[in-house]
Amino acid sequence: MKRDLHQFQGPNHGTSIAGSSTSSPAVFGKDKMMMVKEEEDDELLGVLGYKVRSSEMAEVALKLEQLETMMGNAQEDGLAHLATDTVHYNPAELYSWLDNMLTELNPPAATTGSNALNPEINNNNNNSFFTGGDLKAIPGNAVCRRSNQFAFAVDSSSNKRLKPSSSPDSMVTSPSPAGVIGTTVTTVTESTRPLILVDSQDNGVRLVHALMACAEAVQSSNLTLAEALVKQIGFLAVSQAGAMRKVATYFAEALARRIYRLSPPQTQIDHSLSDTLQMHFYETCPYLKFAHFTANQAILEAFEGKKRVHVIDFSMNQGLQWPALMQALALREGGPPSFRLTGIGPPAADNSDHLHEVGCKLAQLAEAIHVEFEYRGFVANSLADLDASMLELRPSETEAVAVNSVFELHKLLGRTGGIEKVFGVVKQIKPVIFTVVEQESNHNGPVFLDRFTESLHYYSTLFDSLEGAPSSQDKVMSEVYLGKQICNLVACEGPDRVERHETLSQWSNRFGSSGFAPAHLGSNAFKQASTLLALFNGGEGYRVEKNNGCLMLSWHTRPLITTSAWKLSAVH
Amino acid sequence: MAGSDQVNLIESKTVVPLNTWVLISNFKLAYNLLRRPDGTFNRHLAEFLDRKVPANANPVNGVFSFDVIMDRQTNLLSRVYRPAYAGGDPPSFTDLQKPVDGEVVPVIVFFHGGSFVHSSANSAIYDTLCRRLVGLCGFVVVSVNYRRAPENRYPCAYDDGWTALNWVNSRPWLQSKKDSKVHIFLAGDSSGGNIAHNVAVRAVESGIGVLGNILLNPMFGGTERTESETRLDGKYFVTVRDRDWYWRAFLPEGEDREHPACSPFGPKSKSLEGLSFPKSLVVVAGLDLIQDWQLKYAEGLKRAGQEVKLLYLDQATIGFYLLPNNNHFHTVMEEIAAFVNAECQ
């Protein structure tokens, strides 16, 4: 049978708050028996919710005895009568409570009844109350007392005491009325913090619901609701642990930015920070390494037998992909080809020629491994700004070209004609292979809520996979790296929204209709990718899957990134 | 009757401090009002009269508390008590379930008393007792707000106890560092002691490890009228008649006090022989009229080859552990601390 949750909050704790700032009794310490001044309340009973003056203890005991005797003598319904009546008196105030009970059972001849005791109630009281049986509603003034003062007016002829208003200072805490009869108004002071926790798994579910509801509210421009929900999310997010907490926090922040129309943090636009973050991401988890590795495999195979090779990298960053390829080329049977690299990247915030620096480092490596090396760095705000003529292409008989793009193509989808322009340039380049790595998820749908839902699941999985990594600076930075993507995807629109990921099938369509044909990645690539994964946490959780000649890296059953390779279709 | 009642009243007054006497007599009085002869119970009035306190996430005397919902289906709430963190700052919302910090941190799953009918985890007397237990040795205490009779008869209270045990056992934040397991003790007074025993039996049968049982004046009985019941009837706050009423309220309708819930070593009970039942600390108050049943319980454990320490307190009455104003209280607290800490080497 389900019980009422209200029960646990109890109507009475206005008078019995133990968690107070007043001195509490000694908890242990054999020798410290109570040393209480006569006029003060018994501390030990006070903690237990009963207010009894130490000086009155004996009298209270006497009353208890008297009541006991009388109850022994009373008829059955007399007791029921008592039971009903007790609700009019504050059970915490033992002296008066017992007193009043005694009067009920043994009304003095002088008065007409107990009604004389309590004029406030008296106003509304009449004998219809005393019908025995269960508690009935208490009408009138008794219920909604707000002041701290109350008084039992007394019949002076009796031996009952005048009980002056309970002074608030003698009460333990709470500003709720000191001796309210019946229900108390529950208030909580700063010194008491009652909390009920719901199971955090429960919270996890609620969190997801709140996130979705917030996104929906944003979509329907119900910003008031969205705002309220975003606050809820923040609150729920901190009750979670690990991946869920981080993801929820990033999404909440992104939603908040969208709601309040805050422009994304300045760092969105700072590319050198992006590069740094990506390096941390590179270290922490296998995704980038997988991307580089699989793309390099495809390039290596496409360059087989070629004496002069040229790689055009749309995603130069720190050039992390190329040392491995260069080494593989160096070890090639028949000796390495001469290797030309054109690196394209966005301008650095401080205008430094970081692309040049990267090139220099690679040149040093090339020298060390005896590979003939040529390098050119290009700064471009967008890949769509490129023209084939800038790239100093050489005749394809002399030089085989590979074009490489890791997590860059999707950024073009926000610009009209962007991707078409780039495809056009690539076709002009006439590469032997065009390697592409992209996030495997549709974060570019026309409906905000759909994008939100997809990305929530995507990044939850991604963050989950990061949880296994040992805590480190790298890990934190990786999370920040991903967090920026989340922020862009949720908070931005139009050309500002660059994280427009799409799935393999969507890309396949684009490539297909733009004159490219798939170049299947071999089983070699597959096997070696699997080996690579084993280096990360024993490969626990990660999976490599083949999909139409492409390779996907999944966390458990969810594919997260896809490497695909393309060549010009026969028509060209 | 009046005359001998007066004698009884005077007698009980001589063995407990006055404020304890007032407290327990007051309970007795109130409870008399609540029990109806037809076996029904005035629950509304009971809740009205019960002095309750909210949980308090701000530390008081080095202990803070918060309530948790363990099972939505039955609205099973429990109150968790923890030692305050170093620095004394009030824990933030996220800190409430911060992993316990220690090689071995005992977690006591506590079942309050009330003869299966009265009190709640948020009753002031039990909130205070649990706080004292935490203050004692830095244990974490989880006080279970189990469903009560007569609205919820056997086995509801045991089921709730079982749910609570599983909940505690599966909290990662309650795991001790030494072995990433939760070090659980079951404890309870009066009916809570009875519940602790029965939950322990279930635990043993299901393979959940319980390190020890702490039973304070546990509530057991049987059909027979024992010598102590006859001798002490009505003398120290409790009557045989009220005991009968509570058993009738808790046991399934039509069952008598030979039912194993009432009489765990009676003819209808399963044997504990051969089971790796947790060691038990059984505290018996010398002026408790059901002591013969409690002693039989301890005997029964011994005969079944189980480890039991019996603590017999001569002049103690029921409820002596509710106030720290007597030697019995301090003795028992020390024994409990020793009992629990023995497992924590």
PDB file of N, CA, C and O in Angstrom, chain A residues 156-211:
ATOM      1  N   SER A 156      -9.925  32.114  36.186  1.00  0.00           N
ATOM      2  CA  SER A 156      -9.060  32.419  37.331  1.00  0.00           C
ATOM      3  C   SER A 156      -9.420  31.605  38.569  1.00  0.00           C
ATOM      4  O   SER A 156      -8.633  31.460  39.475  1.00  0.00           O
ATOM      5  N   SER A 157     -10.589  31.091  38.586  1.00  0.00           N
ATOM      6  CA  SER A 157     -10.978  30.364  39.794  1.00  0.00           C
ATOM      7  C   SER A 157     -10.373  28.968  39.843  1.00  0.00           C
ATOM      8  O   SER A 157     -10.372  28.317  40.861  1.00  0.00           O
ATOM      9  N   SER A 158      -9.881  28.554  38.783  1.00  0.00           N
ATOM     10  CA  SER A 158      -9.386  27.179  38.753  1.00  0.00           C
ATOM     11  C   SER A 158      -7.924  27.114  39.138  1.00  0.00           C
ATOM     12  O   SER A 158      -7.256  28.115  39.305  1.00  0.00           O
ATOM     13  N   ASN A 159      -7.441  25.938  39.235  1.00  0.00           N
ATOM     14  CA  ASN A 159      -6.022  25.790  39.535  1.00  0.00           C
ATOM     15  C   ASN A 159      -5.186  25.670  38.268  1.00  0.00           C
ATOM     16  O   ASN A 159      -4.074  25.179  38.281  1.00  0.00           O
ATOM     17  N   LYS A 160      -5.770  26.091  37.183  1.00  0.00           N
ATOM     18  CA  LYS A 160      -4.995  26.056  35.943  1.00  0.00           C
ATOM     19  C   LYS A 160      -4.114  27.288  35.891  1.00  0.00           C
ATOM     20  O   LYS A 160      -4.395  28.311  36.457  1.00  0.00           O
ATOM     21  N   ARG A 161      -3.028  27.144  35.183  1.00  0.00           N
ATOM     22  CA  ARG A 161      -2.093  28.237  35.103  1.00  0.00           C
ATOM     23  C   ARG A 161      -2.411  29.167  33.969  1.00  0.00           C
ATOM     24  O   ARG A 161      -2.985  28.778  32.972  1.00  0.00           O
ATOM     25  N   LEU A 162      -1.939  30.354  34.129  1.00  0.00           N
ATOM     26  CA  LEU A 162      -1.944  31.271  33.013  1.00  0.00           C
ATOM     27  C   LEU A 162      -0.669  30.988  32.248  1.00  0.00           C
ATOM     28  O   LEU A 162       0.418  31.056  32.801  1.00  0.00           O
ATOM     29  N   LYS A 163      -0.825  30.658  30.986  1.00  0.00           N
ATOM     30  CA  LYS A 163       0.376  30.412  30.206  1.00  0.00           C
ATOM     31  C   LYS A 163       0.553  31.601  29.282  1.00  0.00           C
ATOM     32  O   LYS A 163      -0.210  31.762  28.344  1.00  0.00           O
ATOM     33  N   PRO A 164       1.530  32.409  29.572  1.00  0.00           N
ATOM     34  CA  PRO A 164       1.716  33.575  28.708  1.00  0.00           C
ATOM     35  C   PRO A 164       2.213  33.141  27.339  1.00  0.00           C
ATOM     36  O   PRO A 164       2.560  31.987  27.136  1.00  0.00           O
ATOM     37  N   SER A 165       2.215  34.089  26.422  1.00  0.00           N
ATOM     38  CA  SER A 165       2.629  33.739  25.059  1.00  0.00           C
ATOM     39  C   SER A 165       4.001  33.107  25.098  1.00  0.00           C
ATOM     40  O   SER A 165       4.887  33.561  25.802  1.00  0.00           O
ATOM     41  N   SER A 166       4.148  32.086  24.355  1.00  0.00           N
ATOM     42  CA  SER A 166       5.459  31.441  24.287  1.00  0.00           C
ATOM     43  C   SER A 166       6.398  32.399  23.615  1.00  0.00           C
ATOM     44  O   SER A 166       6.204  32.766  22.471  1.00  0.00           O
ATOM     45  N   SER A 167       7.383  32.797  24.358  1.00  0.00           N
ATOM     46  CA  SER A 167       8.302  33.746  23.745  1.00  0.00           C
ATOM     47  C   SER A 167       9.134  33.032  22.703  1.00  0.00           C
ATOM     48  O   SER A 167       9.625  31.940  22.918  1.00  0.00           O
ATOM     49  N   PRO A 168       9.256  33.644  21.569  1.00  0.00           N
ATOM     50  CA  PRO A 168       9.980  33.016  20.462  1.00  0.00           C
ATOM     51  C   PRO A 168      11.393  32.624  20.844  1.00  0.00           C
ATOM     52  O   PRO A 168      11.912  31.655  20.340  1.00  0.00           O
ATOM     53  N   ASP A 169      12.017  33.374  21.746  1.00  0.00           N
ATOM     54  CA  ASP A 169      13.402  33.023  22.050  1.00  0.00           C
ATOM     55  C   ASP A 169      13.527  31.728  22.807  1.00  0.00           C
ATOM     56  O   ASP A 169      14.563  31.102  22.787  1.00  0.00           O
ATOM     57  N   SER A 170      12.462  31.321  23.425  1.00  0.00           N
ATOM     58  CA  SER A 170      12.612  30.057  24.119  1.00  0.00           C
ATOM     59  C   SER A 170      12.404  28.885  23.172  1.00  0.00           C
ATOM     60  O   SER A 170      12.713  27.769  23.491  1.00  0.00           O
ATOM     61  N   MET A 171      11.901  29.178  22.035  1.00  0.00           N
ATOM     62  CA  MET A 171      11.736  28.106  21.056  1.00  0.00           C
ATOM     63  C   MET A 171      13.045  27.835  20.378  1.00  0.00           C
ATOM     64  O   MET A 171      13.917  28.666  20.323  1.00  0.00           O
ATOM     65  N   VAL A 172      13.127  26.691  19.852  1.00  0.00           N
ATOM     66  CA  VAL A 172      14.419  26.260  19.342  1.00  0.00           C
ATOM     67  C   VAL A 172      14.854  26.970  18.066  1.00  0.00           C
ATOM     68  O   VAL A 172      15.923  27.514  17.986  1.00  0.00           O
ATOM     69  N   THR A 173      14.053  26.993  17.087  1.00  0.00           N
ATOM     70  CA  THR A 173      14.468  27.763  15.894  1.00  0.00           C
ATOM     71  C   THR A 173      13.339  28.474  15.208  1.00  0.00           C
ATOM     72  O   THR A 173      12.824  29.449  15.653  1.00  0.00           O
ATOM     73  N   SER A 174      13.007  27.954  14.177  1.00  0.00           N
ATOM     74  CA  SER A 174      12.030  28.324  13.166  1.00  0.00           C
ATOM     75  C   SER A 174      11.090  29.475  13.518  1.00  0.00           C
ATOM     76  O   SER A 174      10.525  29.522  14.580  1.00  0.00           O
ATOM     77  N   PRO A 175      10.923  30.349  12.597  1.00  0.00           N
ATOM     78  CA  PRO A 175       9.991  31.446  12.808  1.00  0.00           C
ATOM     79  C   PRO A 175       8.528  31.012  12.751  1.00  0.00           C
ATOM     80  O   PRO A 175       7.649  31.805  12.922  1.00  0.00           O
ATOM     81  N   SER A 176       8.312  29.752  12.515  1.00  0.00           N
ATOM     82  CA  SER A 176       6.909  29.339  12.452  1.00  0.00           C
ATOM     83  C   SER A 176       6.313  29.473  13.844  1.00  0.00           C
ATOM     84  O   SER A 176       7.018  29.383  14.832  1.00  0.00           O
ATOM     85  N   PRO A 177       5.048  29.657  13.919  1.00  0.00           N
ATOM     86  CA  PRO A 177       4.393  29.991  15.189  1.00  0.00           C
ATOM     87  C   PRO A 177       4.751  29.011  16.295  1.00  0.00           C
ATOM     88  O   PRO A 177       4.770  27.816  16.094  1.00  0.00           O
ATOM     89  N   ALA A 178       5.009  29.569  17.429  1.00  0.00           N
ATOM     90  CA  ALA A 178       5.570  28.758  18.497  1.00  0.00           C
ATOM     91  C   ALA A 178       4.633  27.685  18.988  1.00  0.00           C
ATOM     92  O   ALA A 178       4.999  26.553  19.153  1.00  0.00           O
ATOM     93  N   GLY A 179       3.426  28.040  19.231  1.00  0.00           N
ATOM     94  CA  GLY A 179       2.588  27.012  19.825  1.00  0.00           C
ATOM     95  C   GLY A 179       1.317  26.814  19.050  1.00  0.00           C
ATOM     96  O   GLY A 179       0.245  26.646  19.615  1.00  0.00           O
ATOM     97  N   VAL A 180       1.447  26.835  17.789  1.00  0.00           N
ATOM     98  CA  VAL A 180       0.234  26.754  16.979  1.00  0.00           C
ATOM     99  C   VAL A 180      -0.489  25.458  17.191  1.00  0.00           C
ATOM    100  O   VAL A 180       0.101  24.393  17.253  1.00  0.00           O
ATOM    101  N   ILE A 181      -1.741  25.590  17.300  1.00  0.00           N
ATOM    102  CA  ILE A 181      -2.567  24.419  17.499  1.00  0.00           C
ATOM    103  C   ILE A 181      -2.900  23.839  16.140  1.00  0.00           C
ATOM    104  O   ILE A 181      -3.165  24.563  15.203  1.00  0.00           O
ATOM    105  N   GLY A 182      -2.901  22.563  16.066  1.00  0.00           N
ATOM    106  CA  GLY A 182      -3.240  21.948  14.796  1.00  0.00           C
ATOM    107  C   GLY A 182      -2.069  22.049  13.847  1.00  0.00           C
ATOM    108  O   GLY A 182      -0.944  21.787  14.216  1.00  0.00           O
ATOM    109  N   THR A 183      -2.306  22.459  12.656  1.00  0.00           N
ATOM    110  CA  THR A 183      -1.220  22.462  11.676  1.00  0.00           C
ATOM    111  C   THR A 183      -0.292  23.632  11.895  1.00  0.00           C
ATOM    112  O   THR A 183      -0.702  24.690  12.347  1.00  0.00           O
ATOM    113  N   THR A 184       0.939  23.427  11.602  1.00  0.00           N
ATOM    114  CA  THR A 184       1.889  24.543  11.647  1.00  0.00           C
ATOM    115  C   THR A 184       2.206  24.932  10.226  1.00  0.00           C
ATOM    116  O   THR A 184       2.126  24.137   9.313  1.00  0.00           O
ATOM    117  N   VAL A 185       2.577  26.171  10.107  1.00  0.00           N
ATOM    118  CA  VAL A 185       3.080  26.611   8.824  1.00  0.00           C
ATOM    119  C   VAL A 185       4.537  26.198   8.770  1.00  0.00           C
ATOM    120  O   VAL A 185       5.306  26.520   9.658  1.00  0.00           O
ATOM    121  N   THR A 186       4.861  25.447   7.781  1.00  0.00           N
ATOM    122  CA  THR A 186       6.227  24.955   7.736  1.00  0.00           C
ATOM    123  C   THR A 186       7.151  25.984   7.134  1.00  0.00           C
ATOM    124  O   THR A 186       7.002  26.350   5.986  1.00  0.00           O
ATOM    125  N   THR A 187       8.064  26.467   7.932  1.00  0.00           N
ATOM    126  CA  THR A 187       9.075  27.346   7.339  1.00  0.00           C
ATOM    127  C   THR A 187      10.438  26.815   7.714  1.00  0.00           C
ATOM    128  O   THR A 187      10.609  26.144   8.711  1.00  0.00           O
ATOM    129  N   VAL A 188      11.366  27.134   6.911  1.00  0.00           N
ATOM    130  CA  VAL A 188      12.711  26.617   7.123  1.00  0.00           C
ATOM    131  C   VAL A 188      13.654  27.783   7.275  1.00  0.00           C
ATOM    132  O   VAL A 188      13.637  28.705   6.494  1.00  0.00           O
ATOM    133  N   THR A 189      14.443  27.746   8.292  1.00  0.00           N
ATOM    134  CA  THR A 189      15.388  28.834   8.497  1.00  0.00           C
ATOM    135  C   THR A 189      16.692  28.490   7.808  1.00  0.00           C
ATOM    136  O   THR A 189      16.875  27.398   7.306  1.00  0.00           O
ATOM    137  N   GLU A 190      17.610  29.472   7.856  1.00  0.00           N
ATOM    138  CA  GLU A 190      18.903  29.179   7.250  1.00  0.00           C
ATOM    139  C   GLU A 190      19.615  28.079   8.005  1.00  0.00           C
ATOM    140  O   GLU A 190      20.483  27.428   7.480  1.00  0.00           O
ATOM    141  N   SER A 191      19.296  27.918   9.280  1.00  0.00           N
ATOM    142  CA  SER A 191      20.077  26.951  10.023  1.00  0.00           C
ATOM    143  C   SER A 191      19.605  25.519   9.785  1.00  0.00           C
ATOM    144  O   SER A 191      20.252  24.586  10.189  1.00  0.00           O
ATOM    145  N   THR A 192      18.488  25.354   9.150  1.00  0.00           N
ATOM    146  CA  THR A 192      18.027  24.003   8.852  1.00  0.00           C
ATOM    147  C   THR A 192      17.872  23.860   7.351  1.00  0.00           C
ATOM    148  O   THR A 192      17.291  24.716   6.707  1.00  0.00           O
ATOM    149  N   ARG A 193      18.409  22.805   6.828  1.00  0.00           N
ATOM    150  CA  ARG A 193      18.301  22.586   5.400  1.00  0.00           C
ATOM    151  C   ARG A 193      17.750  21.189   5.166  1.00  0.00           C
ATOM    152  O   ARG A 193      18.490  20.237   5.036  1.00  0.00           O
ATOM    153  N   PRO A 194      16.421  21.069   5.161  1.00  0.00           N
ATOM    154  CA  PRO A 194      15.878  19.734   4.935  1.00  0.00           C
ATOM    155  C   PRO A 194      15.972  19.392   3.450  1.00  0.00           C
ATOM    156  O   PRO A 194      15.666  20.210   2.610  1.00  0.00           O
ATOM    157  N   LEU A 195      16.440  18.224   3.167  1.00  0.00           N
ATOM    158  CA  LEU A 195      16.611  17.847   1.765  1.00  0.00           C
ATOM    159  C   LEU A 195      16.132  16.435   1.521  1.00  0.00           C
ATOM    160  O   LEU A 195      16.374  15.548   2.329  1.00  0.00           O
ATOM    161  N   ILE A 196      15.451  16.268   0.431  1.00  0.00           N
ATOM    162  CA  ILE A 196      15.136  14.902   0.018  1.00  0.00           C
ATOM    163  C   ILE A 196      15.825  14.659  -1.309  1.00  0.00           C
ATOM    164  O   ILE A 196      15.719  15.460  -2.226  1.00  0.00           O
ATOM    165  N   LEU A 197      16.536  13.569  -1.382  1.00  0.00           N
ATOM    166  CA  LEU A 197      17.208  13.245  -2.630  1.00  0.00           C
ATOM    167  C   LEU A 197      16.439  12.175  -3.359  1.00  0.00           C
ATOM    168  O   LEU A 197      15.955  11.243  -2.758  1.00  0.00           O
ATOM    169  N   VAL A 198      16.370  12.349  -4.630  1.00  0.00           N
ATOM    170  CA  VAL A 198      15.802  11.280  -5.419  1.00  0.00           C
ATOM    171  C   VAL A 198      16.992  10.498  -5.963  1.00  0.00           C
ATOM    172  O   VAL A 198      18.049  11.054  -6.149  1.00  0.00           O
ATOM    173  N   ASP A 199      16.776   9.245  -6.204  1.00  0.00           N
ATOM    174  CA  ASP A 199      17.848   8.420  -6.756  1.00  0.00           C
ATOM    175  C   ASP A 199      18.461   9.101  -7.962  1.00  0.00           C
ATOM    176  O   ASP A 199      17.751   9.573  -8.829  1.00  0.00           O
ATOM    177  N   SER A 200      19.763   9.144  -8.012  1.00  0.00           N
ATOM    178  CA  SER A 200      20.386   9.912  -9.084  1.00  0.00           C
ATOM    179  C   SER A 200      20.131   9.311 -10.452  1.00  0.00           C
ATOM    180  O   SER A 200      20.220  10.005 -11.445  1.00  0.00           O
ATOM    181  N   GLN A 201      19.818   8.031 -10.497  1.00  0.00           N
ATOM    182  CA  GLN A 201      19.494   7.479 -11.803  1.00  0.00           C
ATOM    183  C   GLN A 201      18.196   8.073 -12.289  1.00  0.00           C
ATOM    184  O   GLN A 201      18.028   8.403 -13.445  1.00  0.00           O
ATOM    185  N   ASP A 202      17.308   8.228 -11.327  1.00  0.00           N
ATOM    186  CA  ASP A 202      16.060   8.920 -11.587  1.00  0.00           C
ATOM    187  C   ASP A 202      16.355  10.297 -12.143  1.00  0.00           C
ATOM    188  O   ASP A 202      15.746  10.765 -13.083  1.00  0.00           O
ATOM    189  N   ASN A 203      17.313  10.945 -11.513  1.00  0.00           N
ATOM    190  CA  ASN A 203      17.687  12.292 -11.921  1.00  0.00           C
ATOM    191  C   ASN A 203      18.253  12.291 -13.318  1.00  0.00           C
ATOM    192  O   ASN A 203      18.066  13.233 -14.068  1.00  0.00           O
ATOM    193  N   GLY A 204      18.954  11.229 -13.642  1.00  0.00           N
ATOM    194  CA  GLY A 204      19.531  11.134 -14.977  1.00  0.00           C
ATOM    195  C   GLY A 204      18.447  11.141 -16.034  1.00  0.00           C
ATOM    196  O   GLY A 204      18.540  11.840 -17.043  1.00  0.00           O
ATOM    197  N   VAL A 205      17.399  10.396 -15.753  1.00  0.00           N
ATOM    198  CA  VAL A 205      16.282  10.356 -16.706  1.00  0.00           C
ATOM    199  C   VAL A 205      15.602  11.713 -16.782  1.00  0.00           C
ATOM    200  O   VAL A 205      15.284  12.226 -17.853  1.00  0.00           O
ATOM    201  N   ARG A 206      15.401  12.290 -15.593  1.00  0.00           N
ATOM    202  CA  ARG A 206      14.760  13.605 -15.563  1.00  0.00           C
ATOM    203  C   ARG A 206      15.610  14.632 -16.292  1.00  0.00           C
ATOM    204  O   ARG A 206      15.094  15.535 -16.942  1.00  0.00           O
ATOM    205  N   LEU A 207      16.897  14.475 -16.174  1.00  0.00           N
ATOM    206  CA  LEU A 207      17.805  15.415 -16.814  1.00  0.00           C
ATOM    207  C   LEU A 207      17.636  15.382 -18.319  1.00  0.00           C
ATOM    208  O   LEU A 207      17.521  16.420 -18.970  1.00  0.00           O
ATOM    209  N   VAL A 208      17.608  14.182 -18.860  1.00  0.00           N
ATOM    210  CA  VAL A 208      17.448  14.072 -20.309  1.00  0.00           C
ATOM    211  C   VAL A 208      16.112  14.676 -20.737  1.00  0.00           C
ATOM    212  O   VAL A 208      16.035  15.421 -21.706  1.00  0.00           O
ATOM    213  N   HIS A 209      15.088  14.367 -19.984  1.00  0.00           N
ATOM    214  CA  HIS A 209      13.774  14.933 -20.300  1.00  0.00           C
ATOM    215  C   HIS A 209      13.802  16.444 -20.256  1.00  0.00           C
ATOM    216  O   HIS A 209      13.223  17.125 -21.108  1.00  0.00           O
ATOM    217  N   ALA A 210      14.473  16.969 -19.239  1.00  0.00           N
ATOM    218  CA  ALA A 210      14.536  18.426 -19.090  1.00  0.00           C
ATOM    219  C   ALA A 210      15.280  19.047 -20.256  1.00  0.00           C
ATOM    220  O   ALA A 210      14.875  20.090 -20.780  1.00  0.00           O
ATOM    221  N   LEU A 211      16.365  18.416 -20.657  1.00  0.00           N
ATOM    222  CA  LEU A 211      17.129  18.926 -21.794  1.00  0.00           C
ATOM    223  C   LEU A 211      16.259  18.946 -23.046  1.00  0.00           C
ATOM    224  O   LEU A 211      16.226  19.938 -23.779  1.00  0.00           O
TER     225      LEU A 211
END
